[in-house]
Amino acid sequence: MKIEVWSDFACPFCFIGKQRFETALEQFANKDDVQVVFKSFEIDPQAPKSVDHDVHDMLVGKYGMNRHQAIAMNNNIGKEAEDAGLAFQFDSIQLTNTFDAHRLAKYALEQGKERILQDFFKAYFMEGRHLGDHETLIELAVQAGFNVDEIRHVLGGDDYAEEVRADEEKAQRLGATGVPFFVIDRKYALSGAQSSDKFLQTLTTAWKDSQLLQVLNDTAKDSKSTDTCCDGACSIK
């Protein structure tokens, strides 16, 4: 069973959803037969690399609320994160453009370094790191086991830019209106940071569906007698 997950490193519910999904996957009886493929998505492709306001004021400008309401909203999200085992530090978040982080993540995933995804989320939401800064990305990549020169080469050009854009276009074609966005075998889709129970329920349903075969010509049902063999098939009592 193949599960594709679209998310953005600057999306709090993507981090929360990732934690909840992985909790559900650990409880899933057939987890060893599940392939998880992470896809890129930017909630704000036009975001600048550096801004002079914090995440609370960003909500003020985006939703027209006052700062007190924005802080309350982030506090509520923080509680959801805490329930998932995460300690968000909203006051320390450095808003930025995540495109280069996605390009580097594509390269890391190609090299089998999936841990970079968790490292990027943690750096952004829990450590107050500037995820749009190349030196920060290089430092995180080196900690994940990469060579400095190879990372500078990736970030210095436009490597994996087309792959990131292709992921985003695919999400739009599949009808994604937000992230995180989970697609199972291109048959089932879940949007948002669902509960672990909901993820597990969906995994179970999708797995059962994937194991069933659709019989295109049920000759036994078409036969007037269920005690004979006909049309190349014997009926089952």
PDB file of N, CA and C in Angstrom, residues 130-213:
ATOM      1  N   HIS A 130      16.218  29.555  11.262  1.00  0.00           N
ATOM      2  CA  HIS A 130      15.799  30.223  10.024  1.00  0.00           C
ATOM      3  C   HIS A 130      15.923  29.225   8.877  1.00  0.00           C
ATOM      4  N   LEU A 131      14.800  28.612   8.520  1.00  0.00           N
ATOM      5  CA  LEU A 131      14.822  27.531   7.541  1.00  0.00           C
ATOM      6  C   LEU A 131      14.995  28.022   6.103  1.00  0.00           C
ATOM      7  N   GLY A 132      14.981  29.313   5.896  1.00  0.00           N
ATOM      8  CA  GLY A 132      15.243  29.843   4.565  1.00  0.00           C
ATOM      9  C   GLY A 132      16.696  30.224   4.362  1.00  0.00           C
ATOM     10  N   ASP A 133      17.459  30.189   5.440  1.00  0.00           N
ATOM     11  CA  ASP A 133      18.874  30.556   5.401  1.00  0.00           C
ATOM     12  C   ASP A 133      19.715  29.348   4.989  1.00  0.00           C
ATOM     13  N   HIS A 134      20.549  29.516   3.974  1.00  0.00           N
ATOM     14  CA  HIS A 134      21.328  28.397   3.461  1.00  0.00           C
ATOM     15  C   HIS A 134      22.299  27.833   4.494  1.00  0.00           C
ATOM     16  N   GLU A 135      22.891  28.674   5.292  1.00  0.00           N
ATOM     17  CA  GLU A 135      23.830  28.180   6.290  1.00  0.00           C
ATOM     18  C   GLU A 135      23.122  27.312   7.327  1.00  0.00           C
ATOM     19  N   THR A 136      21.899  27.694   7.664  1.00  0.00           N
ATOM     20  CA  THR A 136      21.111  26.872   8.586  1.00  0.00           C
ATOM     21  C   THR A 136      20.795  25.523   7.961  1.00  0.00           C
ATOM     22  N   LEU A 137      20.385  25.527   6.703  1.00  0.00           N
ATOM     23  CA  LEU A 137      20.073  24.285   6.008  1.00  0.00           C
ATOM     24  C   LEU A 137      21.304  23.402   5.884  1.00  0.00           C
ATOM     25  N   ILE A 138      22.437  24.017   5.612  1.00  0.00           N
ATOM     26  CA  ILE A 138      23.682  23.251   5.507  1.00  0.00           C
ATOM     27  C   ILE A 138      24.022  22.596   6.845  1.00  0.00           C
ATOM     28  N   GLU A 139      23.891  23.356   7.917  1.00  0.00           N
ATOM     29  CA  GLU A 139      24.192  22.817   9.242  1.00  0.00           C
ATOM     30  C   GLU A 139      23.284  21.638   9.584  1.00  0.00           C
ATOM     31  N   LEU A 140      22.007  21.766   9.278  1.00  0.00           N
ATOM     32  CA  LEU A 140      21.072  20.685   9.557  1.00  0.00           C
ATOM     33  C   LEU A 140      21.375  19.456   8.703  1.00  0.00           C
ATOM     34  N   ALA A 141      21.758  19.699   7.453  1.00  0.00           N
ATOM     35  CA  ALA A 141      22.080  18.587   6.560  1.00  0.00           C
ATOM     36  C   ALA A 141      23.348  17.858   7.012  1.00  0.00           C
ATOM     37  N   VAL A 142      24.331  18.605   7.460  1.00  0.00           N
ATOM     38  CA  VAL A 142      25.571  17.988   7.952  1.00  0.00           C
ATOM     39  C   VAL A 142      25.266  17.132   9.180  1.00  0.00           C
ATOM     40  N   GLN A 143      24.398  17.622  10.051  1.00  0.00           N
ATOM     41  CA  GLN A 143      24.002  16.842  11.228  1.00  0.00           C
ATOM     42  C   GLN A 143      23.305  15.550  10.838  1.00  0.00           C
ATOM     43  N   ALA A 144      22.673  15.564   9.652  1.00  0.00           N
ATOM     44  CA  ALA A 144      21.987  14.368   9.161  1.00  0.00           C
ATOM     45  C   ALA A 144      22.926  13.437   8.413  1.00  0.00           C
ATOM     46  N   GLY A 145      24.199  13.835   8.299  1.00  0.00           N
ATOM     47  CA  GLY A 145      25.197  12.952   7.696  1.00  0.00           C
ATOM     48  C   GLY A 145      25.659  13.311   6.306  1.00  0.00           C
ATOM     49  N   PHE A 146      25.326  14.515   5.835  1.00  0.00           N
ATOM     50  CA  PHE A 146      25.734  14.915   4.496  1.00  0.00           C
ATOM     51  C   PHE A 146      27.046  15.682   4.508  1.00  0.00           C
ATOM     52  N   ASN A 147      27.693  15.696   3.356  1.00  0.00           N
ATOM     53  CA  ASN A 147      28.930  16.448   3.163  1.00  0.00           C
ATOM     54  C   ASN A 147      28.597  17.909   2.850  1.00  0.00           C
ATOM     55  N   VAL A 148      29.359  18.819   3.416  1.00  0.00           N
ATOM     56  CA  VAL A 148      29.108  20.245   3.239  1.00  0.00           C
ATOM     57  C   VAL A 148      29.100  20.643   1.766  1.00  0.00           C
ATOM     58  N   ASP A 149      30.096  20.180   1.020  1.00  0.00           N
ATOM     59  CA  ASP A 149      30.220  20.591  -0.381  1.00  0.00           C
ATOM     60  C   ASP A 149      29.037  20.139  -1.225  1.00  0.00           C
ATOM     61  N   GLU A 150      28.551  18.913  -0.996  1.00  0.00           N
ATOM     62  CA  GLU A 150      27.429  18.431  -1.808  1.00  0.00           C
ATOM     63  C   GLU A 150      26.162  19.234  -1.513  1.00  0.00           C
ATOM     64  N   ILE A 151      25.992  19.647  -0.257  1.00  0.00           N
ATOM     65  CA  ILE A 151      24.816  20.432   0.097  1.00  0.00           C
ATOM     66  C   ILE A 151      24.910  21.836  -0.485  1.00  0.00           C
ATOM     67  N   ARG A 152      26.083  22.428  -0.443  1.00  0.00           N
ATOM     68  CA  ARG A 152      26.269  23.753  -1.049  1.00  0.00           C
ATOM     69  C   ARG A 152      25.979  23.696  -2.541  1.00  0.00           C
ATOM     70  N   HIS A 153      26.366  22.604  -3.167  1.00  0.00           N
ATOM     71  CA  HIS A 153      26.123  22.456  -4.606  1.00  0.00           C
ATOM     72  C   HIS A 153      24.616  22.416  -4.894  1.00  0.00           C
ATOM     73  N   VAL A 154      23.870  21.661  -4.101  1.00  0.00           N
ATOM     74  CA  VAL A 154      22.423  21.568  -4.304  1.00  0.00           C
ATOM     75  C   VAL A 154      21.758  22.925  -4.096  1.00  0.00           C
ATOM     76  N   LEU A 155      22.103  23.585  -3.011  1.00  0.00           N
ATOM     77  CA  LEU A 155      21.467  24.866  -2.693  1.00  0.00           C
ATOM     78  C   LEU A 155      21.922  25.993  -3.611  1.00  0.00           C
ATOM     79  N   GLY A 156      23.130  25.868  -4.146  1.00  0.00           N
ATOM     80  CA  GLY A 156      23.679  26.930  -4.983  1.00  0.00           C
ATOM     81  C   GLY A 156      23.063  27.016  -6.362  1.00  0.00           C
ATOM     82  N   GLY A 157      22.370  25.973  -6.789  1.00  0.00           N
ATOM     83  CA  GLY A 157      21.740  25.984  -8.111  1.00  0.00           C
ATOM     84  C   GLY A 157      20.244  25.878  -8.005  1.00  0.00           C
ATOM     85  N   ASP A 158      19.636  25.203  -8.983  1.00  0.00           N
ATOM     86  CA  ASP A 158      18.189  25.019  -8.955  1.00  0.00           C
ATOM     87  C   ASP A 158      17.831  23.538  -8.935  1.00  0.00           C
ATOM     88  N   ASP A 159      18.744  22.716  -8.390  1.00  0.00           N
ATOM     89  CA  ASP A 159      18.497  21.285  -8.291  1.00  0.00           C
ATOM     90  C   ASP A 159      17.182  21.011  -7.556  1.00  0.00           C
ATOM     91  N   TYR A 160      16.402  20.085  -8.116  1.00  0.00           N
ATOM     92  CA  TYR A 160      15.145  19.602  -7.528  1.00  0.00           C
ATOM     93  C   TYR A 160      14.028  20.644  -7.523  1.00  0.00           C
ATOM     94  N   ALA A 161      14.242  21.767  -8.175  1.00  0.00           N
ATOM     95  CA  ALA A 161      13.183  22.773  -8.262  1.00  0.00           C
ATOM     96  C   ALA A 161      11.992  22.233  -9.056  1.00  0.00           C
ATOM     97  N   GLU A 162      12.265  21.561 -10.155  1.00  0.00           N
ATOM     98  CA  GLU A 162      11.189  21.012 -10.975  1.00  0.00           C
ATOM     99  C   GLU A 162      10.421  19.941 -10.214  1.00  0.00           C
ATOM    100  N   GLU A 163      11.137  19.146  -9.416  1.00  0.00           N
ATOM    101  CA  GLU A 163      10.474  18.096  -8.646  1.00  0.00           C
ATOM    102  C   GLU A 163       9.522  18.676  -7.600  1.00  0.00           C
ATOM    103  N   VAL A 164       9.941  19.758  -6.964  1.00  0.00           N
ATOM    104  CA  VAL A 164       9.087  20.407  -5.971  1.00  0.00           C
ATOM    105  C   VAL A 164       7.836  20.969  -6.635  1.00  0.00           C
ATOM    106  N   ARG A 165       8.009  21.656  -7.755  1.00  0.00           N
ATOM    107  CA  ARG A 165       6.867  22.220  -8.474  1.00  0.00           C
ATOM    108  C   ARG A 165       5.937  21.112  -8.981  1.00  0.00           C
ATOM    109  N   ALA A 166       6.512  20.007  -9.402  1.00  0.00           N
ATOM    110  CA  ALA A 166       5.693  18.889  -9.886  1.00  0.00           C
ATOM    111  C   ALA A 166       4.824  18.322  -8.770  1.00  0.00           C
ATOM    112  N   ASP A 167       5.382  18.233  -7.568  1.00  0.00           N
ATOM    113  CA  ASP A 167       4.602  17.765  -6.420  1.00  0.00           C
ATOM    114  C   ASP A 167       3.426  18.690  -6.156  1.00  0.00           C
ATOM    115  N   GLU A 168       3.681  19.983  -6.213  1.00  0.00           N
ATOM    116  CA  GLU A 168       2.627  20.960  -5.928  1.00  0.00           C
ATOM    117  C   GLU A 168       1.525  20.918  -6.984  1.00  0.00           C
ATOM    118  N   GLU A 169       1.912  20.751  -8.228  1.00  0.00           N
ATOM    119  CA  GLU A 169       0.929  20.658  -9.305  1.00  0.00           C
ATOM    120  C   GLU A 169       0.094  19.391  -9.172  1.00  0.00           C
ATOM    121  N   LYS A 170       0.739  18.302  -8.769  1.00  0.00           N
ATOM    122  CA  LYS A 170       0.017  17.042  -8.589  1.00  0.00           C
ATOM    123  C   LYS A 170      -1.003  17.165  -7.465  1.00  0.00           C
ATOM    124  N   ALA A 171      -0.636  17.831  -6.389  1.00  0.00           N
ATOM    125  CA  ALA A 171      -1.567  18.026  -5.276  1.00  0.00           C
ATOM    126  C   ALA A 171      -2.804  18.790  -5.741  1.00  0.00           C
ATOM    127  N   GLN A 172      -2.605  19.805  -6.554  1.00  0.00           N
ATOM    128  CA  GLN A 172      -3.728  20.587  -7.061  1.00  0.00           C
ATOM    129  C   GLN A 172      -4.620  19.746  -7.961  1.00  0.00           C
ATOM    130  N   ARG A 173      -4.005  18.906  -8.795  1.00  0.00           N
ATOM    131  CA  ARG A 173      -4.793  18.048  -9.687  1.00  0.00           C
ATOM    132  C   ARG A 173      -5.598  17.017  -8.901  1.00  0.00           C
ATOM    133  N   LEU A 174      -5.076  16.610  -7.749  1.00  0.00           N
ATOM    134  CA  LEU A 174      -5.780  15.634  -6.920  1.00  0.00           C
ATOM    135  C   LEU A 174      -6.854  16.276  -6.052  1.00  0.00           C
ATOM    136  N   GLY A 175      -6.926  17.600  -6.095  1.00  0.00           N
ATOM    137  CA  GLY A 175      -7.974  18.288  -5.358  1.00  0.00           C
ATOM    138  C   GLY A 175      -7.609  18.733  -3.963  1.00  0.00           C
ATOM    139  N   ALA A 176      -6.321  18.802  -3.661  1.00  0.00           N
ATOM    140  CA  ALA A 176      -5.898  19.247  -2.336  1.00  0.00           C
ATOM    141  C   ALA A 176      -6.191  20.726  -2.161  1.00  0.00           C
ATOM    142  N   THR A 177      -6.876  21.068  -1.086  1.00  0.00           N
ATOM    143  CA  THR A 177      -7.156  22.468  -0.781  1.00  0.00           C
ATOM    144  C   THR A 177      -6.367  22.935   0.434  1.00  0.00           C
ATOM    145  N   GLY A 178      -5.642  22.041   1.044  1.00  0.00           N
ATOM    146  CA  GLY A 178      -4.816  22.376   2.192  1.00  0.00           C
ATOM    147  C   GLY A 178      -3.893  21.227   2.527  1.00  0.00           C
ATOM    148  N   VAL A 179      -2.993  21.483   3.440  1.00  0.00           N
ATOM    149  CA  VAL A 179      -2.066  20.452   3.889  1.00  0.00           C
ATOM    150  C   VAL A 179      -2.095  20.390   5.419  1.00  0.00           C
ATOM    151  N   PRO A 180      -1.749  19.213   5.975  1.00  0.00           N
ATOM    152  CA  PRO A 180      -1.260  18.019   5.295  1.00  0.00           C
ATOM    153  C   PRO A 180      -2.348  17.333   4.474  1.00  0.00           C
ATOM    154  N   PHE A 181      -1.909  16.640   3.440  1.00  0.00           N
ATOM    155  CA  PHE A 181      -2.819  15.951   2.535  1.00  0.00           C
ATOM    156  C   PHE A 181      -2.284  14.545   2.309  1.00  0.00           C
ATOM    157  N   PHE A 182      -3.071  13.557   2.707  1.00  0.00           N
ATOM    158  CA  PHE A 182      -2.650  12.159   2.648  1.00  0.00           C
ATOM    159  C   PHE A 182      -3.462  11.439   1.578  1.00  0.00           C
ATOM    160  N   VAL A 183      -2.771  10.758   0.670  1.00  0.00           N
ATOM    161  CA  VAL A 183      -3.438  10.018  -0.397  1.00  0.00           C
ATOM    162  C   VAL A 183      -2.982   8.562  -0.336  1.00  0.00           C
ATOM    163  N   ILE A 184      -3.947   7.659  -0.221  1.00  0.00           N
ATOM    164  CA  ILE A 184      -3.646   6.234  -0.094  1.00  0.00           C
ATOM    165  C   ILE A 184      -4.036   5.512  -1.380  1.00  0.00           C
ATOM    166  N   ASP A 185      -3.030   4.962  -2.052  1.00  0.00           N
ATOM    167  CA  ASP A 185      -3.234   4.198  -3.284  1.00  0.00           C
ATOM    168  C   ASP A 185      -4.069   4.953  -4.313  1.00  0.00           C
ATOM    169  N   ARG A 186      -4.040   6.272  -4.253  1.00  0.00           N
ATOM    170  CA  ARG A 186      -4.819   7.128  -5.159  1.00  0.00           C
ATOM    171  C   ARG A 186      -6.315   6.789  -5.133  1.00  0.00           C
ATOM    172  N   LYS A 187      -6.763   6.212  -3.995  1.00  0.00           N
ATOM    173  CA  LYS A 187      -8.178   5.878  -3.819  1.00  0.00           C
ATOM    174  C   LYS A 187      -8.797   6.623  -2.648  1.00  0.00           C
ATOM    175  N   TYR A 188      -8.014   6.806  -1.611  1.00  0.00           N
ATOM    176  CA  TYR A 188      -8.489   7.472  -0.407  1.00  0.00           C
ATOM    177  C   TYR A 188      -7.655   8.719  -0.166  1.00  0.00           C
ATOM    178  N   ALA A 189      -8.304   9.750   0.357  1.00  0.00           N
ATOM    179  CA  ALA A 189      -7.590  10.987   0.672  1.00  0.00           C
ATOM    180  C   ALA A 189      -8.066  11.527   2.011  1.00  0.00           C
ATOM    181  N   LEU A 190      -7.131  12.013   2.800  1.00  0.00           N
ATOM    182  CA  LEU A 190      -7.425  12.661   4.076  1.00  0.00           C
ATOM    183  C   LEU A 190      -6.722  14.000   4.102  1.00  0.00           C
ATOM    184  N   SER A 191      -7.433  15.042   4.492  1.00  0.00           N
ATOM    185  CA  SER A 191      -6.850  16.370   4.586  1.00  0.00           C
ATOM    186  C   SER A 191      -6.840  16.813   6.035  1.00  0.00           C
ATOM    187  N   GLY A 192      -5.741  17.397   6.466  1.00  0.00           N
ATOM    188  CA  GLY A 192      -5.654  17.909   7.820  1.00  0.00           C
ATOM    189  C   GLY A 192      -4.997  16.949   8.793  1.00  0.00           C
ATOM    190  N   ALA A 193      -4.727  17.459   9.987  1.00  0.00           N
ATOM    191  CA  ALA A 193      -4.085  16.656  11.035  1.00  0.00           C
ATOM    192  C   ALA A 193      -5.149  15.842  11.753  1.00  0.00           C
ATOM    193  N   GLN A 194      -5.557  14.757  11.134  1.00  0.00           N
ATOM    194  CA  GLN A 194      -6.569  13.894  11.726  1.00  0.00           C
ATOM    195  C   GLN A 194      -6.031  13.230  12.997  1.00  0.00           C
ATOM    196  N   SER A 195      -6.924  12.681  13.785  1.00  0.00           N
ATOM    197  CA  SER A 195      -6.495  11.963  14.980  1.00  0.00           C
ATOM    198  C   SER A 195      -5.810  10.663  14.579  1.00  0.00           C
ATOM    199  N   SER A 196      -5.004  10.131  15.475  1.00  0.00           N
ATOM    200  CA  SER A 196      -4.339   8.854  15.195  1.00  0.00           C
ATOM    201  C   SER A 196      -5.361   7.757  14.969  1.00  0.00           C
ATOM    202  N   ASP A 197      -6.462   7.800  15.703  1.00  0.00           N
ATOM    203  CA  ASP A 197      -7.518   6.797  15.532  1.00  0.00           C
ATOM    204  C   ASP A 197      -8.123   6.871  14.136  1.00  0.00           C
ATOM    205  N   LYS A 198      -8.329   8.087  13.636  1.00  0.00           N
ATOM    206  CA  LYS A 198      -8.881   8.254  12.292  1.00  0.00           C
ATOM    207  C   LYS A 198      -7.898   7.747  11.246  1.00  0.00           C
ATOM    208  N   PHE A 199      -6.632   8.052  11.429  1.00  0.00           N
ATOM    209  CA  PHE A 199      -5.619   7.543  10.498  1.00  0.00           C
ATOM    210  C   PHE A 199      -5.613   6.018  10.502  1.00  0.00           C
ATOM    211  N   LEU A 200      -5.642   5.430  11.677  1.00  0.00           N
ATOM    212  CA  LEU A 200      -5.596   3.972  11.784  1.00  0.00           C
ATOM    213  C   LEU A 200      -6.831   3.339  11.146  1.00  0.00           C
ATOM    214  N   GLN A 201      -7.983   3.942  11.374  1.00  0.00           N
ATOM    215  CA  GLN A 201      -9.213   3.447  10.766  1.00  0.00           C
ATOM    216  C   GLN A 201      -9.133   3.491   9.242  1.00  0.00           C
ATOM    217  N   THR A 202      -8.600   4.577   8.719  1.00  0.00           N
ATOM    218  CA  THR A 202      -8.484   4.723   7.264  1.00  0.00           C
ATOM    219  C   THR A 202      -7.468   3.738   6.701  1.00  0.00           C
ATOM    220  N   LEU A 203      -6.363   3.552   7.398  1.00  0.00           N
ATOM    221  CA  LEU A 203      -5.362   2.574   6.959  1.00  0.00           C
ATOM    222  C   LEU A 203      -5.972   1.177   6.894  1.00  0.00           C
ATOM    223  N   THR A 204      -6.744   0.825   7.910  1.00  0.00           N
ATOM    224  CA  THR A 204      -7.366  -0.498   7.964  1.00  0.00           C
ATOM    225  C   THR A 204      -8.356  -0.694   6.829  1.00  0.00           C
ATOM    226  N   THR A 205      -9.181   0.331   6.589  1.00  0.00           N
ATOM    227  CA  THR A 205     -10.164   0.264   5.504  1.00  0.00           C
ATOM    228  C   THR A 205      -9.484   0.154   4.148  1.00  0.00           C
ATOM    229  N   ALA A 206      -8.465   0.973   3.940  1.00  0.00           N
ATOM    230  CA  ALA A 206      -7.751   0.962   2.654  1.00  0.00           C
ATOM    231  C   ALA A 206      -7.045  -0.369   2.434  1.00  0.00           C
ATOM    232  N   TRP A 207      -6.501  -0.926   3.507  1.00  0.00           N
ATOM    233  CA  TRP A 207      -5.797  -2.217   3.382  1.00  0.00           C
ATOM    234  C   TRP A 207      -6.775  -3.323   2.982  1.00  0.00           C
ATOM    235  N   LYS A 208      -7.922  -3.380   3.638  1.00  0.00           N
ATOM    236  CA  LYS A 208      -8.914  -4.395   3.306  1.00  0.00           C
ATOM    237  C   LYS A 208      -9.375  -4.248   1.863  1.00  0.00           C
ATOM    238  N   ASP A 209      -9.549  -3.014   1.434  1.00  0.00           N
ATOM    239  CA  ASP A 209      -9.974  -2.760   0.066  1.00  0.00           C
ATOM    240  C   ASP A 209      -8.923  -3.213  -0.938  1.00  0.00           C
ATOM    241  N   SER A 210      -7.652  -3.018  -0.578  1.00  0.00           N
ATOM    242  CA  SER A 210      -6.567  -3.390  -1.498  1.00  0.00           C
ATOM    243  C   SER A 210      -6.410  -4.889  -1.640  1.00  0.00           C
ATOM    244  N   GLN A 211      -6.945  -5.654  -0.674  1.00  0.00           N
ATOM    245  CA  GLN A 211      -6.810  -7.108  -0.709  1.00  0.00           C
ATOM    246  C   GLN A 211      -7.960  -7.794  -1.424  1.00  0.00           C
ATOM    247  N   LEU A 212      -9.002  -7.032  -1.750  1.00  0.00           N
ATOM    248  CA  LEU A 212     -10.160  -7.612  -2.413  1.00  0.00           C
ATOM    249  C   LEU A 212     -10.018  -7.525  -3.927  1.00  0.00           C
ATOM    250  N   LEU A 213     -10.442  -8.582  -4.609  1.00  0.00           N
ATOM    251  CA  LEU A 213     -10.451  -8.596  -6.060  1.00  0.00           C
ATOM    252  C   LEU A 213     -11.874  -8.380  -6.559  1.00  0.00           C
TER     253      LEU A 213
END
